[in-house]
XYZ file of C-alpha atoms in Angstrom:
746
model
C -1.520 -22.566 -43.762
C -4.171 -24.914 -45.233
C -7.612 -23.319 -45.586
C -10.490 -24.726 -47.601
C -12.289 -22.495 -50.085
C -15.346 -22.315 -47.807
C -13.138 -21.261 -44.869
C -11.573 -18.521 -46.972
C -15.034 -17.261 -48.048
C -16.209 -17.267 -44.414
C -13.193 -15.212 -43.333
C -13.741 -12.641 -46.123
C -17.446 -12.320 -45.249
C -16.756 -11.824 -41.557
C -14.091 -9.197 -42.269
C -16.429 -7.308 -44.647
C -19.127 -7.291 -41.951
C -16.566 -6.118 -39.351
C -17.215 -9.182 -37.187
C -14.700 -11.159 -35.087
C -13.280 -14.443 -36.379
C -14.126 -17.682 -34.522
C -11.376 -19.077 -32.241
C -10.590 -21.932 -34.625
C -9.023 -19.480 -37.096
C -6.547 -18.318 -34.491
C -4.830 -21.699 -34.761
C -5.394 -22.146 -38.506
C -3.976 -18.720 -39.364
C -1.191 -18.396 -36.822
C -0.240 -21.971 -35.976
C 0.231 -23.728 -32.652
C 2.964 -21.865 -30.830
C 2.292 -23.290 -27.378
C 1.121 -26.578 -26.013
C -1.217 -24.713 -23.615
C -2.062 -21.035 -23.836
C -4.075 -18.822 -21.499
C -6.498 -16.550 -23.374
C -8.821 -13.806 -22.117
C -10.745 -10.887 -23.572
C -8.439 -8.039 -24.496
C -5.223 -10.057 -24.138
C -2.255 -8.268 -25.649
C 1.516 -8.585 -25.558
C 1.840 -4.813 -25.232
C 3.146 -3.862 -21.789
C 3.139 -0.297 -20.461
C 6.539 1.353 -20.835
C 5.622 4.878 -19.767
C 8.155 6.700 -17.580
C 7.030 9.371 -15.123
C 9.296 11.215 -12.714
C 9.011 10.377 -9.029
C 8.454 13.412 -6.795
C 9.647 13.151 -3.191
C 7.009 14.939 -1.126
C 8.069 13.858 2.354
C 11.133 12.407 4.035
C 11.259 10.787 7.465
C 14.908 10.770 8.494
C 14.584 9.762 12.123
C 11.956 9.447 14.842
C 11.061 12.546 16.831
C 12.320 13.157 20.331
C 9.868 11.430 22.631
C 10.358 14.030 25.363
C 11.628 17.622 25.237
C 14.846 16.674 27.050
C 15.542 13.991 24.428
C 16.303 16.715 21.879
C 19.659 17.382 23.541
C 20.449 13.718 24.116
C 19.998 13.009 20.401
C 22.893 15.364 19.725
C 25.015 14.015 22.575
C 28.154 11.944 22.057
C 26.795 9.592 24.696
C 23.520 8.764 22.890
C 23.943 5.018 22.317
C 20.502 4.399 20.837
C 19.896 3.204 17.275
C 20.860 5.526 14.439
C 19.854 6.119 10.855
C 21.833 4.118 8.284
C 23.433 5.944 5.383
C 22.985 4.980 1.741
C 19.708 3.572 0.455
C 16.498 5.408 1.422
C 13.353 3.246 1.599
C 10.477 4.252 -0.687
C 6.721 4.461 -0.088
C 4.941 5.418 -3.333
C 1.335 6.534 -3.778
C -0.364 5.822 -7.107
C -1.376 3.264 -9.735
C 1.156 0.455 -9.422
C 1.122 -0.223 -13.175
C 2.521 3.254 -13.824
C 4.804 2.959 -10.783
C 6.213 -0.386 -11.958
C 6.744 0.903 -15.487
C 8.508 4.034 -14.195
C 10.689 1.958 -11.857
C 11.603 -0.452 -14.635
C 12.270 2.071 -17.399
C 13.176 5.247 -15.504
C 16.198 6.689 -13.693
C 15.319 5.014 -10.373
C 16.195 1.642 -11.949
C 19.894 2.544 -11.662
C 19.484 3.308 -7.946
C 17.770 -0.058 -7.431
C 20.459 -1.957 -9.353
C 23.272 -0.231 -7.443
C 21.617 -1.400 -4.211
C 21.668 -5.008 -5.444
C 18.317 -5.182 -7.235
C 14.970 -6.366 -5.919
C 15.479 -9.828 -4.442
C 11.959 -10.508 -3.202
C 8.484 -9.350 -4.164
C 5.447 -10.269 -2.065
C 2.007 -9.137 -3.230
C -1.452 -9.663 -1.817
C -3.629 -8.190 -4.604
C -7.288 -7.415 -3.860
C -9.186 -10.628 -4.522
C -12.521 -9.738 -2.966
C -15.203 -7.247 -3.904
C -14.001 -3.822 -2.831
C -12.530 -5.179 0.388
C -9.363 -3.132 0.168
C -10.991 0.283 -0.108
C -13.790 0.481 2.463
C -12.372 1.445 5.833
C -13.783 1.323 9.357
C -12.941 4.543 11.201
C -13.215 4.624 14.993
C -15.171 7.614 16.319
C -15.225 7.375 20.111
C -16.958 4.088 20.885
C -18.645 3.967 17.455
C -17.358 2.839 14.074
C -17.984 4.649 10.795
C -17.447 2.900 7.449
C -15.677 5.228 5.047
C -16.611 4.517 1.454
C -13.821 4.213 -1.099
C -12.824 7.360 -2.964
C -13.976 7.671 -6.557
C -10.425 6.922 -7.741
C -10.325 3.734 -5.654
C -13.791 2.715 -6.819
C -12.858 3.232 -10.461
C -9.774 1.084 -9.936
C -11.999 -1.603 -8.383
C -14.482 -1.340 -11.268
C -11.732 -1.812 -13.853
C -10.279 -4.723 -11.857
C -13.377 -6.647 -10.802
C -16.479 -4.998 -12.165
C -15.983 -6.421 -15.658
C -15.533 -10.021 -14.562
C -12.569 -12.346 -14.147
C -10.960 -11.355 -17.446
C -10.530 -7.746 -16.272
C -8.734 -8.968 -13.143
C -6.565 -11.314 -15.200
C -5.630 -8.494 -17.605
C -4.804 -6.209 -14.675
C -2.574 -8.680 -12.830
C -0.907 -10.091 -15.974
C 0.616 -6.786 -17.059
C 1.765 -5.992 -13.531
C 3.362 -9.426 -13.087
C 5.318 -8.989 -16.330
C 6.645 -5.656 -15.037
C 7.487 -7.206 -11.654
C 9.339 -10.072 -13.350
C 11.441 -7.602 -15.333
C 12.221 -5.626 -12.150
C 13.347 -8.671 -10.150
C 17.045 -9.418 -9.768
C 18.188 -12.578 -11.544
C 18.208 -14.509 -8.254
C 14.947 -12.915 -7.117
C 11.649 -14.584 -6.167
C 7.991 -13.577 -6.058
C 5.285 -14.710 -3.629
C 1.684 -14.103 -4.754
C -1.011 -14.387 -2.076
C -4.506 -15.419 -3.204
C -7.578 -17.325 -2.075
C -9.504 -20.249 -3.541
C -11.321 -18.051 -6.068
C -8.225 -16.784 -7.861
C -5.691 -19.517 -7.229
C -6.335 -21.342 -10.566
C -6.115 -18.104 -12.601
C -3.009 -16.780 -10.861
C -1.178 -20.108 -11.176
C -1.732 -20.177 -14.941
C -0.724 -16.527 -15.354
C 2.467 -17.043 -13.337
C 3.268 -20.123 -15.452
C 2.944 -17.980 -18.565
C 4.887 -14.985 -17.218
C 7.724 -16.807 -15.401
C 7.592 -20.233 -17.044
C 6.316 -23.492 -15.551
C 9.842 -24.562 -14.689
C 10.225 -21.504 -12.407
C 7.375 -22.667 -10.159
C 8.850 -23.578 -6.767
C 5.921 -24.262 -4.466
C 2.352 -23.609 -3.496
C 2.076 -22.762 0.190
C -1.182 -23.498 1.951
C -1.617 -21.086 4.849
C -4.271 -22.277 7.269
C -5.267 -18.920 8.736
C -8.058 -20.126 11.019
C -9.542 -23.245 12.557
C -13.224 -23.793 11.669
C -15.421 -22.990 14.620
C -18.773 -21.390 15.360
C -20.827 -20.803 12.228
C -18.206 -22.505 10.022
C -19.008 -25.823 11.677
C -22.562 -25.429 10.388
C -21.394 -24.712 6.796
C -23.280 -26.578 4.084
C -20.032 -27.674 2.422
C -16.471 -27.856 3.746
C -15.616 -24.424 5.235
C -12.812 -22.338 3.712
C -10.011 -21.850 6.232
C -6.904 -21.411 4.068
C -5.253 -19.030 1.615
C -2.632 -19.935 -0.955
C 0.752 -18.356 -1.620
C 2.410 -19.179 -4.950
C 6.207 -19.042 -5.113
C 8.122 -18.527 -8.373
C 11.748 -17.607 -9.001
C 13.090 -15.575 -11.918
C 15.999 -17.935 -12.618
C 16.164 -21.693 -12.096
C 17.321 -21.125 -8.535
C 16.410 -18.145 -6.375
C 17.589 -17.247 -2.887
C 16.477 -19.924 -0.455
C 17.167 -20.137 3.265
C 15.728 -23.093 5.150
C 13.183 -21.918 7.646
C 12.189 -23.404 10.968
C 8.593 -24.026 11.855
C 7.770 -23.531 15.531
C 4.745 -25.015 17.234
C 3.641 -25.205 20.885
C 1.912 -28.291 22.207
C 0.412 -29.108 25.563
C 2.231 -31.100 28.241
C -0.311 -33.887 27.748
C 0.497 -34.101 24.013
C 4.236 -34.005 24.718
C 3.835 -36.976 27.099
C 2.511 -39.067 24.206
C 5.010 -37.855 21.570
C 8.374 -37.661 23.326
C 10.598 -39.447 25.812
C 11.259 -37.815 29.152
C 13.990 -37.729 31.764
C 15.118 -35.308 34.459
C 16.166 -32.840 31.722
C 12.718 -32.698 30.153
C 11.089 -33.954 26.935
C 13.366 -35.058 24.103
C 13.559 -36.849 20.771
C 16.592 -38.828 19.549
C 18.639 -38.800 16.360
C 21.254 -41.085 14.814
C 24.795 -40.333 16.102
C 26.324 -41.630 12.847
C 28.312 -38.540 11.811
C 29.545 -37.562 15.295
C 33.238 -37.936 16.161
C 34.304 -40.045 19.131
C 35.323 -36.894 21.024
C 31.863 -35.368 20.457
C 30.127 -38.539 21.620
C 32.143 -38.557 24.850
C 31.363 -34.867 25.404
C 27.634 -35.529 24.850
C 27.742 -38.547 27.157
C 29.267 -36.472 29.954
C 26.515 -33.894 29.400
C 23.815 -36.623 29.728
C 22.890 -36.183 26.033
C 23.342 -39.857 25.092
C 20.243 -42.059 25.115
C 20.835 -45.801 25.548
C 18.184 -48.285 24.438
C 16.849 -50.995 26.712
C 19.484 -53.541 27.843
C 22.146 -51.374 26.265
C 25.339 -50.250 27.967
C 27.885 -47.532 27.141
C 31.551 -48.514 27.509
C 34.435 -46.015 27.450
C 37.816 -47.701 27.229
C 41.127 -46.145 26.193
C 39.277 -42.965 25.187
C 36.894 -44.845 22.836
C 33.103 -44.832 23.356
C 31.205 -47.945 22.337
C 27.892 -49.600 23.191
C 27.198 -53.197 24.032
C 23.979 -55.015 23.074
C 21.559 -52.115 22.466
C 21.964 -48.861 20.537
C 22.453 -45.176 21.358
C 20.955 -41.920 20.139
C 21.553 -38.210 20.660
C 18.996 -36.474 22.879
C 17.447 -33.270 21.526
C 15.435 -31.579 24.242
C 12.227 -29.569 23.711
C 12.041 -26.279 25.577
C 9.220 -26.014 28.137
C 7.581 -22.584 28.186
C 4.948 -22.260 30.888
C 2.523 -25.124 30.354
C 3.531 -25.624 26.688
C 6.332 -27.521 24.956
C 8.099 -25.829 22.044
C 8.491 -27.903 18.861
C 10.915 -26.958 16.058
C 11.071 -28.481 12.594
C 11.892 -27.499 9.003
C 8.838 -25.817 7.478
C 7.186 -27.518 4.512
C 4.471 -26.000 2.315
C 1.672 -26.466 4.868
C 1.728 -23.497 7.245
C -0.714 -24.207 10.041
C 1.298 -22.659 12.852
C 0.615 -18.990 12.002
C -2.830 -17.738 12.965
C -4.744 -15.084 11.057
C -4.888 -11.412 11.989
C -7.010 -10.987 15.100
C -8.479 -7.589 15.987
C -7.129 -7.927 19.528
C -3.568 -8.497 18.326
C -0.994 -5.928 19.456
C 0.099 -5.422 15.830
C -3.423 -4.833 14.451
C -3.730 -1.359 12.880
C -7.431 -1.507 11.989
C -6.853 -2.337 8.316
C -9.242 -4.931 6.815
C -6.777 -6.987 4.720
C -3.881 -6.858 7.198
C -1.735 -10.008 7.398
C 0.169 -11.159 10.507
C 3.829 -10.176 10.752
C 4.811 -13.804 11.462
C 3.652 -14.768 7.954
C 5.797 -12.120 6.266
C 8.722 -12.821 8.582
C 8.858 -16.421 7.353
C 8.645 -15.368 3.689
C 11.267 -12.619 3.973
C 13.704 -14.822 5.918
C 13.261 -17.660 3.402
C 13.898 -15.711 0.191
C 16.123 -12.743 1.070
C 19.175 -11.863 3.120
C 20.057 -8.833 5.223
C 20.417 -5.579 3.211
C 18.465 -7.042 0.254
C 15.600 -5.024 -1.278
C 12.107 -6.381 -0.580
C 9.106 -4.938 -2.466
C 5.325 -4.989 -2.056
C 3.280 -3.175 -4.714
C -0.086 -3.723 -2.986
C 1.310 -2.796 0.430
C -1.993 -2.027 2.221
C -1.245 -1.521 5.911
C 2.521 -1.938 5.373
C 3.101 -5.331 7.033
C 5.724 -6.398 4.466
C 7.609 -3.127 4.883
C 7.454 -3.171 8.695
C 8.833 -6.711 8.860
C 11.488 -5.937 6.240
C 12.701 -2.976 8.326
C 12.834 -5.084 11.497
C 14.822 -7.785 9.655
C 17.349 -5.260 8.277
C 16.107 -5.344 4.694
C 15.690 -2.381 2.359
C 12.196 -1.912 0.981
C 9.927 -0.389 -1.690
C 6.155 -0.233 -1.171
C 3.264 1.241 -3.130
C -0.507 1.465 -2.935
C -3.345 3.234 -4.726
C -5.161 4.145 -1.508
C -4.249 7.318 0.366
C -5.467 5.707 3.581
C -3.102 2.772 2.987
C -0.146 5.111 2.480
C -1.037 7.052 5.624
C -1.486 3.869 7.695
C 1.888 2.613 6.474
C 3.589 5.945 7.224
C 2.421 5.839 10.864
C 3.420 2.210 11.172
C 6.922 2.764 9.776
C 7.516 5.764 12.045
C 6.557 3.569 15.006
C 8.963 0.864 13.784
C 11.707 3.501 13.593
C 10.913 4.649 17.142
C 10.978 1.088 18.487
C 14.258 0.234 16.752
C 15.882 3.423 18.026
C 14.667 2.744 21.546
C 16.111 -0.800 21.400
C 19.470 0.507 20.175
C 19.030 -0.949 16.664
C 19.784 0.971 13.471
C 17.103 1.887 10.926
C 16.797 3.498 7.499
C 15.149 6.755 6.464
C 12.146 6.494 4.171
C 10.538 8.879 1.720
C 6.994 9.246 0.416
C 6.744 9.772 -3.322
C 4.154 10.762 -5.912
C 4.205 10.076 -9.612
C 4.680 13.251 -11.625
C 3.411 14.229 -15.077
C 0.545 12.127 -16.429
C -0.172 11.738 -20.106
C -3.703 12.742 -20.994
C -4.919 9.352 -22.274
C -3.934 7.697 -18.999
C -6.407 9.673 -16.912
C -9.602 9.647 -18.894
C -10.013 5.864 -19.205
C -9.439 5.359 -22.933
C -9.024 1.862 -24.382
C -5.350 1.949 -25.365
C -5.790 -1.110 -27.623
C -7.838 0.880 -30.131
C -6.335 2.332 -33.291
C -5.017 5.863 -32.864
C -7.938 7.501 -34.691
C -10.570 5.557 -32.718
C -8.685 6.209 -29.491
C -8.709 9.935 -30.167
C -12.470 9.917 -30.775
C -13.131 7.921 -27.605
C -10.913 10.258 -25.596
C -12.769 13.342 -26.820
C -16.215 11.861 -26.169
C -15.377 10.567 -22.675
C -13.884 13.912 -21.686
C -16.898 15.744 -23.039
C -19.422 13.576 -21.173
C -17.445 13.643 -17.914
C -16.961 17.422 -17.926
C -20.630 18.049 -18.783
C -21.681 15.915 -15.807
C -19.404 17.789 -13.377
C -20.371 21.251 -14.657
C -24.054 20.409 -14.324
C -23.576 19.270 -10.730
C -21.510 22.407 -9.952
C -24.241 24.600 -11.504
C -21.810 26.309 -13.856
C -22.143 27.189 -17.528
C -19.798 25.690 -20.104
C -17.157 27.852 -21.804
C -15.139 27.190 -24.950
C -11.827 28.174 -26.552
C -9.787 27.716 -23.385
C -6.970 25.252 -22.807
C -7.639 24.577 -19.114
C -11.078 26.012 -18.340
C -14.349 24.169 -18.837
C -16.923 26.422 -17.193
C -17.768 29.634 -15.392
C -19.778 30.284 -12.233
C -20.526 33.638 -10.589
C -17.495 35.351 -12.086
C -15.096 32.484 -11.354
C -13.681 30.221 -14.048
C -13.910 26.461 -13.479
C -11.294 23.825 -14.359
C -12.255 20.151 -14.002
C -9.495 17.707 -13.060
C -9.078 14.150 -14.402
C -11.564 11.405 -13.646
C -9.271 8.640 -12.410
C -6.018 10.269 -11.362
C -5.222 13.003 -8.864
C -4.732 16.623 -9.850
C -0.976 17.198 -9.892
C 1.194 20.261 -9.504
C 1.759 20.319 -13.272
C -1.994 20.458 -13.879
C -2.395 23.414 -11.499
C 0.636 25.200 -12.935
C -0.925 25.004 -16.417
C -4.127 26.531 -15.004
C -2.163 29.399 -13.415
C -0.235 29.954 -16.645
C -3.453 30.366 -18.655
C -4.840 32.676 -15.959
C -1.863 35.000 -16.454
C -2.096 34.747 -20.220
C -5.860 35.494 -20.364
C -5.883 37.938 -17.383
C -8.122 35.674 -15.297
C -7.919 36.371 -11.555
C -10.374 33.903 -9.977
C -10.606 30.177 -10.652
C -11.991 26.998 -9.042
C -10.274 23.650 -9.642
C -12.524 20.631 -9.093
C -11.024 17.187 -8.480
C -11.815 13.810 -6.970
C -8.313 13.701 -5.543
C -5.367 16.060 -5.140
C -1.725 15.076 -5.165
C -0.292 14.718 -1.659
C 1.559 17.825 -0.500
C -0.036 20.021 -3.163
C -1.597 22.713 -1.010
C -1.402 25.330 0.328
C 1.987 26.019 -1.322
C 0.444 26.032 -4.802
C -2.302 28.424 -3.652
C 0.263 30.777 -2.126
C 2.249 30.748 -5.383
C -0.923 31.574 -7.328
C -1.854 34.366 -4.915
C 1.594 35.928 -5.339
C 0.872 36.075 -9.088
C -2.546 37.690 -8.595
C -4.670 34.549 -8.987
C -7.294 33.572 -6.387
C -7.191 29.767 -6.567
C -9.875 27.650 -4.867
C -9.410 23.860 -4.731
C -12.583 21.839 -4.236
C -13.325 18.129 -3.928
C -15.864 16.591 -6.296
C -18.282 14.498 -4.171
C -19.451 11.012 -5.086
C -22.982 12.406 -5.431
C -22.208 13.760 -8.932
C -23.045 10.277 -10.236
C -26.454 10.328 -8.522
C -29.020 11.961 -10.810
C -31.494 12.381 -7.971
C -28.932 14.210 -5.853
C -28.234 16.608 -8.737
C -31.946 17.211 -9.341
C -32.517 17.930 -5.613
C -29.482 20.278 -5.429
C -27.889 18.020 -2.809
C -24.424 17.899 -4.408
C -21.930 19.866 -2.303
C -18.371 20.487 -3.588
C -16.398 20.895 -0.382
C -13.215 22.902 0.131
C -9.874 21.425 1.086
C -9.160 21.257 4.802
C -7.974 24.316 6.711
C -5.232 24.509 9.366
C -4.482 27.137 12.032
C -1.185 27.052 13.935
C 0.538 29.312 16.458
C 4.339 29.618 16.743
C 6.000 30.068 20.154
C 9.486 31.613 20.204
C 11.719 32.029 23.261
C 15.466 31.968 23.924
C 16.321 31.024 20.313
C 13.874 28.140 20.423
C 10.732 27.411 18.352
C 7.643 25.394 19.291
C 4.549 24.990 17.110
C 1.018 24.684 18.466
C -1.884 23.329 16.431
C -4.879 25.553 17.235
C -7.628 24.714 14.709
C -8.527 22.347 11.894
C -11.672 22.452 9.779
C -13.079 19.947 7.305
C -15.987 20.046 4.885
C -16.674 16.408 4.021
C -20.038 14.847 3.295
C -20.926 11.165 2.941
C -24.678 10.680 2.881
C -27.045 13.039 4.726
C -29.099 12.911 7.912
C -32.259 13.196 5.828
C -31.385 10.219 3.605
C -30.313 8.105 6.574
C -33.513 8.840 8.488
C -35.621 7.941 5.444
C -33.845 4.642 4.695
C -33.401 3.357 8.272
C -35.583 0.570 9.590
C -37.077 0.973 13.078
C -34.635 0.132 15.847
C -31.584 0.733 13.654
C -28.904 3.430 13.465
C -26.440 4.758 10.910
C -23.445 7.097 10.972
C -23.182 9.790 8.276
C -20.822 12.658 7.494
C -22.590 15.900 6.656
C -20.799 19.213 6.112
C -17.804 18.273 8.214
C -19.768 16.719 11.098
C -19.990 13.006 11.906
C -23.530 12.302 13.084
C -25.123 9.131 14.408
C -28.747 8.869 13.249
C -30.976 6.664 15.439
C -34.490 5.430 14.720
C -36.229 3.812 17.684
C -38.782 0.995 17.552
C -41.598 3.546 17.139
C -39.900 5.251 14.178
C -38.803 8.345 16.140
C -35.553 9.746 14.696
C -32.840 11.323 16.878
C -29.349 12.653 16.125
C -26.113 12.418 18.093
C -23.052 14.490 17.155
C -19.963 12.248 17.384
C -17.365 14.882 16.452
C -17.563 17.257 19.386
C -14.226 19.011 18.892
C -12.072 19.983 15.896
C -9.356 17.661 17.194
C -11.657 14.660 16.644
C -10.926 14.963 12.918
C -7.144 14.753 13.297
C -5.336 11.438 13.097
C -1.777 12.694 12.638
C 0.234 15.882 12.332
C 3.902 16.640 11.776
C 6.261 19.602 11.506
C 9.210 20.624 9.314
C 10.941 23.455 11.216
C 12.963 24.639 8.173
C 10.792 23.792 5.166
C 12.773 25.449 2.386
C 16.145 23.900 3.180
C 15.804 20.883 0.883
C 14.829 21.365 -2.759
C 12.706 18.776 -4.526
C 14.827 17.438 -7.385
C 13.397 15.039 -9.956
C 15.446 12.906 -12.326
C 14.188 12.857 -15.917
C 15.480 10.873 -18.874
C 15.911 13.016 -22.013
C 13.994 11.554 -24.946
C 16.590 12.675 -27.500
C 19.737 11.314 -25.831
C 18.519 9.039 -23.044
C 20.701 10.956 -20.582
C 19.481 11.536 -17.025
C 18.853 15.167 -16.146
C 18.158 16.535 -12.677
C 15.582 19.329 -12.428
C 14.279 21.380 -9.528
C 10.479 21.337 -9.495
C 10.351 24.733 -7.774
C 9.085 23.091 -4.599
C 10.665 21.685 -1.439
C 10.663 18.331 0.362
C 8.767 18.182 3.640
C 11.243 16.789 6.177
C 9.260 15.107 8.916
C 11.121 16.248 12.057
C 8.396 15.823 14.671
C 5.065 14.062 14.653
C 2.175 13.055 16.888
C -0.467 10.528 15.874
C -3.208 8.336 17.243
C -2.819 4.572 17.467
C -5.350 1.854 18.183
C -4.021 1.643 21.744
C -3.490 5.350 22.359
C -6.103 7.760 20.962
C -4.535 10.846 22.559
C -2.864 13.586 20.497
C -0.273 16.177 21.477
C -1.132 19.653 20.180
C 2.175 21.435 20.771
C 5.719 20.407 19.884
C 8.671 20.526 22.283
C 10.854 23.628 21.893
C 13.582 23.228 19.303
C 16.814 25.191 19.256
C 17.316 27.353 16.128
C 19.937 29.853 14.991
C 18.778 33.490 14.651
C 16.981 34.208 11.363
C 13.694 33.832 9.480
C 12.308 30.371 8.915
C 9.458 28.904 6.908
C 7.845 26.258 9.101
C 5.575 23.684 7.435
C 2.807 21.872 9.330
C 1.144 18.805 7.813
C -2.151 17.429 9.138
C -3.695 14.116 8.077
C -7.363 13.626 8.917
C -9.042 10.394 10.012
C -9.825 9.589 6.347
C -6.160 9.765 5.334
C -6.315 13.103 3.475
C -3.406 15.473 4.058
C -3.279 19.277 4.261
C -0.248 21.474 4.762
C 0.275 25.043 5.977
C 3.493 27.080 5.747
C 4.153 30.008 8.114
C 7.093 32.388 8.588
C 8.767 32.527 12.000
C 11.531 34.893 13.142
C 14.029 33.836 15.800
């Protein structure tokens, strides 16, 4: 290290003033380690290594019987339809994929993945546009309502995009390192991006995987410029980019065919034609004499002008001209099918159209043909394929259809719900076609460490981190208590406030309230003889209620779970007393028992959501416009005519309008929820019962884009005499789930 005296003085002065050093000192002090290095604000080599247990909250073993009489045929020796495969169970995980990836890499599930051959292919399509992945259009009759992202989703967006490109780069860098470490040695990764992020992602992948592991950049032309694009000021954007890297020098690679369909007119100009159709020719050089004679007899030999084929003494030869082998093009309707080896320009797969039969009303959905080509190219049957930004589940659906195992995750509850419906439909279709399928399970992450849910900068020194944690918690809790109109309390472990004789516990700001959190609240209630408590949260763990409330009630604790609305961040809403903390959804069911058979009828479902108000909509609307709002569990269309007269139309006319999906477990307490935890002292894997049970999805009914109807009663199911706990799960049109458990005697 060679520093001048003035440089040394400058460094000392800057350190004394607690100011950062200029970039030039990075190279003077630490040397040139790399020819080119990517640098961004907050860059660190520290990668998350936290391990949290995965909790299985739901298992879908096989599709429901489509008709009541199918129940018996499923048990029949003569049922020749597709069946569930044994062994690996596919995994759909809800939560922050950084924590999921770290827990997969460092936790007990890693062994399960390795025993199944390891992850051979990862495809990700990370959010590369402002909030696009979290705002959802919900169909209400003939109208469409735009559901805003949840606070958790919005916070994730803010941390990813709201702080500029460097926050996105930091987010994706750490996740790509974890994905690289999870990949099998012969595994590959495909990263989907658009023109805005392509340069960043390419450099990050070079750094994470190494430049020599770069295999290709695929240009996917998703649409042909037309309409307004033709009038664009500059060249219109019509393509995305997919970057392909392998972990080792060579990953799995299967040559893939590219199929295109051209018109008869175009075929006339491109190909030769005879009575057999359109054809191209190829050199017969490597063909044996016997093969050439066989092809000649089948009229597959093309002879050039003035040429003549001679067969003498079993030998085929040609005089004067030359010969070629005819390869015919299949004619389908008024189109001619072309086949070729695919290169890195993919212009034969169109984008996702809203009229497509596979469209599931998800804004970032990609066509199945795109994923089919990727999965076929870089994996083989029975390999594990993963997508950690799975969205609507296209990767997983295609993987299942192509006989691959899969792992998927997403932060959005709506994404997980959309994927669940889609995978159940894939199971149904495979079974109907006589093809086998795999069971899948829906998982949550378990115990969260405190610093991970309050948004503390983990790069700070421990003392500074502790101070920031305390201050952020204090400010956040004060805001929520003020909006809830409760007074603060002190000297409690779990309680932050009190309101009208009920204690108040505020959940984390950017993670869901988990079972562990609620169990700690109940424990302090018993210790301090507290009998009534409200838990406030932006999000609750899937499958949490009402089981946890029933457990609390059995211990003498009246537990109310309430959602914190987005309005808590609106000072005007707080000042006008417009902030409403709504209850979790409520289910009513009716069991029917006859001749040792059980059927379950869904009889009522109530919600309490609010998103905007009629008053606010009426005030902000321009004349001649309309807006849909959700107010106190009702979806209302607010219209303002050209004269400024406001009218209201109720779009949810029946309680069933709120339901998107419901399912039943006819024997809820037959399968314990076991988590696998690594002991810190020894590193050994220990299995523990959480005290809860896995919801086994035995029957379900849900709405699709094509079919908006919903069955409200299950077929009768045969059961042995005894008492059963039957669990009913309902998912509303926003993707939020609620469960009810009832006792039924047979």
